[in-house]
PDB file of C-alpha atoms in Angstrom:
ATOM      1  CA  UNK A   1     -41.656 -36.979  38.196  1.00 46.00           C
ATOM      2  CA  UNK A   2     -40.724 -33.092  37.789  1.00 46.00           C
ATOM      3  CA  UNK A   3     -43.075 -30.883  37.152  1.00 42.00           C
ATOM      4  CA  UNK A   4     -43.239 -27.763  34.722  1.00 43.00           C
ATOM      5  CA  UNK A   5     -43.082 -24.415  35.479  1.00 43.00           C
ATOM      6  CA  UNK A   6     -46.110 -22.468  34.941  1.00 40.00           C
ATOM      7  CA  UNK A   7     -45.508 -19.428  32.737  1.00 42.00           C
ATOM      8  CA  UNK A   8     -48.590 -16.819  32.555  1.00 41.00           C
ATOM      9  CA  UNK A   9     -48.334 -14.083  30.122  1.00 42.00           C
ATOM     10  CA  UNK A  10     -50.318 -10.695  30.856  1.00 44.00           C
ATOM     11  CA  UNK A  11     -51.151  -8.830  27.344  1.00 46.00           C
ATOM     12  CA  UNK A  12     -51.708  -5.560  29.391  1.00 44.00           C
ATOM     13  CA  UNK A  13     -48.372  -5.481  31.107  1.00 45.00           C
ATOM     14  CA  UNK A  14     -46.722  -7.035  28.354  1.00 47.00           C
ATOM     15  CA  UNK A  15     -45.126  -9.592  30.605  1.00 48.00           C
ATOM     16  CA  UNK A  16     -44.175 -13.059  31.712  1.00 47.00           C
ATOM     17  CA  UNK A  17     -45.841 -14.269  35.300  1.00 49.00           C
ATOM     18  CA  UNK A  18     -42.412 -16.602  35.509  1.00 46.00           C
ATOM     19  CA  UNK A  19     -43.257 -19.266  37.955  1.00 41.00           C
ATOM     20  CA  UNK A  20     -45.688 -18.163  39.636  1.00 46.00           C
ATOM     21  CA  UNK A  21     -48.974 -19.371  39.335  1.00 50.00           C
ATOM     22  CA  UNK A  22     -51.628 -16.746  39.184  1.00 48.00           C
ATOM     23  CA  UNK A  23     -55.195 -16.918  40.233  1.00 53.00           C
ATOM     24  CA  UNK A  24     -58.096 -14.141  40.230  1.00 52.00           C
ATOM     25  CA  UNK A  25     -57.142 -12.399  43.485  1.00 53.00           C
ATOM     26  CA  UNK A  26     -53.549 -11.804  42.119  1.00 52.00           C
ATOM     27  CA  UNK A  27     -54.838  -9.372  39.573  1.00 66.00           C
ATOM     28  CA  UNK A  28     -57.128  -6.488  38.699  1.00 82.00           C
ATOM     29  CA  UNK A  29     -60.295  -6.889  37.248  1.00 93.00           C
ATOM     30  CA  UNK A  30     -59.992  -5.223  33.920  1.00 96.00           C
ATOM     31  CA  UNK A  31     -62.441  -4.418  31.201  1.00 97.00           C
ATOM     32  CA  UNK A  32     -62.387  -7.143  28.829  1.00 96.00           C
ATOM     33  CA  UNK A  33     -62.847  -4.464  25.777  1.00 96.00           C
ATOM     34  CA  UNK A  34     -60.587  -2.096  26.311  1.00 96.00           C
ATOM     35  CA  UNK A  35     -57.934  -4.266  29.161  1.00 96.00           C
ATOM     36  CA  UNK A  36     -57.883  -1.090  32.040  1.00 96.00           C
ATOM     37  CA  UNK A  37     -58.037  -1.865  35.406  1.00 97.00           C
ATOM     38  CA  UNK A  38     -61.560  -1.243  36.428  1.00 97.00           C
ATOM     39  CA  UNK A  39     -61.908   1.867  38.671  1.00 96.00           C
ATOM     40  CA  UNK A  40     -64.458   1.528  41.845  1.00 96.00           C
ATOM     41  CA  UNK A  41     -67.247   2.969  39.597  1.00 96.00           C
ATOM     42  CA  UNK A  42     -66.721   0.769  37.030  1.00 96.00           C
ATOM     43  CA  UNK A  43     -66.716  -2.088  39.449  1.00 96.00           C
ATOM     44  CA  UNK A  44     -70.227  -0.941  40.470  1.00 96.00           C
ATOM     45  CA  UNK A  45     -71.630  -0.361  37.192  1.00 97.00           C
ATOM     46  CA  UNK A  46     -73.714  -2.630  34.748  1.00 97.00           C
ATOM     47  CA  UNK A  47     -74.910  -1.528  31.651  1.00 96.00           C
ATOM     48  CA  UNK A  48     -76.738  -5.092  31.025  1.00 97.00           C
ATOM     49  CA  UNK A  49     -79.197  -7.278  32.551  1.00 96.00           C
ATOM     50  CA  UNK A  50     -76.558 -10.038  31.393  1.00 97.00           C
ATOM     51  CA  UNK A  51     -74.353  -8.522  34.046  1.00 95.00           C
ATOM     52  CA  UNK A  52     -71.551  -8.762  31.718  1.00 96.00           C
ATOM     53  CA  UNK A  53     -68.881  -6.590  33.444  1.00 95.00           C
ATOM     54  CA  UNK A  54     -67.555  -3.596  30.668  1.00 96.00           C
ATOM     55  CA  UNK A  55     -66.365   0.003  32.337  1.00 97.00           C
ATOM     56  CA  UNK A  56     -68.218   2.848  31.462  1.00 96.00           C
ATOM     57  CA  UNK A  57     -66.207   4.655  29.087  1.00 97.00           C
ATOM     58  CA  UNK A  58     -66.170   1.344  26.522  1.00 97.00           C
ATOM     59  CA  UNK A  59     -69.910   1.163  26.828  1.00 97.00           C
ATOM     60  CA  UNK A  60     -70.827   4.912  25.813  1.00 96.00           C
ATOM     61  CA  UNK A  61     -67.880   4.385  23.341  1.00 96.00           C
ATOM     62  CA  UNK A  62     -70.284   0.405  21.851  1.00 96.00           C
ATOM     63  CA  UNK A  63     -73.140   3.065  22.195  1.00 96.00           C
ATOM     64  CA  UNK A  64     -71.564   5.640  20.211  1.00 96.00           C
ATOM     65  CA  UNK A  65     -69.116   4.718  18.124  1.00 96.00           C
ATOM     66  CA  UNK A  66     -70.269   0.972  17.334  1.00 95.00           C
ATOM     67  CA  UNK A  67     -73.724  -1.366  17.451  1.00 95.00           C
ATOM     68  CA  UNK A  68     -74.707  -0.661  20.964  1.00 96.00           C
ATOM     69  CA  UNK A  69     -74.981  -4.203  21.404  1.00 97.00           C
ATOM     70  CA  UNK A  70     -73.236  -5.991  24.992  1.00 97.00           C
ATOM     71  CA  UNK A  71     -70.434  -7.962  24.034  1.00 95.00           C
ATOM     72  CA  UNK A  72     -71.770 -10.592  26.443  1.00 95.00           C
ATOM     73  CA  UNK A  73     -75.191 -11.476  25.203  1.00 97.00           C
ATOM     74  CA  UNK A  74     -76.110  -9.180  22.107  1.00 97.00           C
ATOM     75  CA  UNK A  75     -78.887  -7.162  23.316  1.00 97.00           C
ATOM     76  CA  UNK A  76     -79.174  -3.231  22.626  1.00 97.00           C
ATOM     77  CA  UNK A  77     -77.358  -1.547  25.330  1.00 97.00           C
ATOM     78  CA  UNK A  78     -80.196   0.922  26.650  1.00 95.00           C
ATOM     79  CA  UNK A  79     -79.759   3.347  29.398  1.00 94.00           C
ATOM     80  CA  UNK A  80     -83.184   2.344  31.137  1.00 94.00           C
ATOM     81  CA  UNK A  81     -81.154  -0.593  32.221  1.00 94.00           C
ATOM     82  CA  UNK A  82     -78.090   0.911  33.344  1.00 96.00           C
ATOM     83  CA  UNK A  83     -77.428   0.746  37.335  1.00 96.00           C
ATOM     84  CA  UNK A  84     -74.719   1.098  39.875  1.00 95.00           C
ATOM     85  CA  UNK A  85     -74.545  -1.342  43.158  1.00 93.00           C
ATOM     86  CA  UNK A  86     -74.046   0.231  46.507  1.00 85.00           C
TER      87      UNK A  86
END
């Protein structure tokens, strides 16, 4: 029995994987709000108790621009909560 090829597409390169079969080493962790690679301070950075993983800019942007609410779980963002991992 052949098998099929897995194809992968990547919205922020705007590509095709081809064959290959990706896991979550093979790529960057990205910001699922605004899809950049996360820097090492956004890496360390969580704006929620949820731990749901946005990079900085997008949350002062929520906070600013939008509801101030984490995508993840809905509560206020507040900056009481806000903390960076060693």
């Amino acid at each position: 029995m052949a098998s099929k090829a897995s194809h992968s597409y990547h919205a922020h390169t705007n590509d095709f994987a081809g064959d290959s079969v990706l896991n979550a080493a093979d790529e960057e962790e990205c910001c699922p709000i605004c899809i950049e690679t996360l820097d090492e301070q956004d890496k360390r950075f969580f704006a929620c108790p949820c731990n749901y993983k946005v990079c900085v800019f997008c949350v002062r942007r929520m906070m600013t621009e939008f509801d101030g609410r984490c995508p993840g779980c809905r509560r206020d963002y507040k900056e009481d909560n806000f903390r960076f991992t060693t």
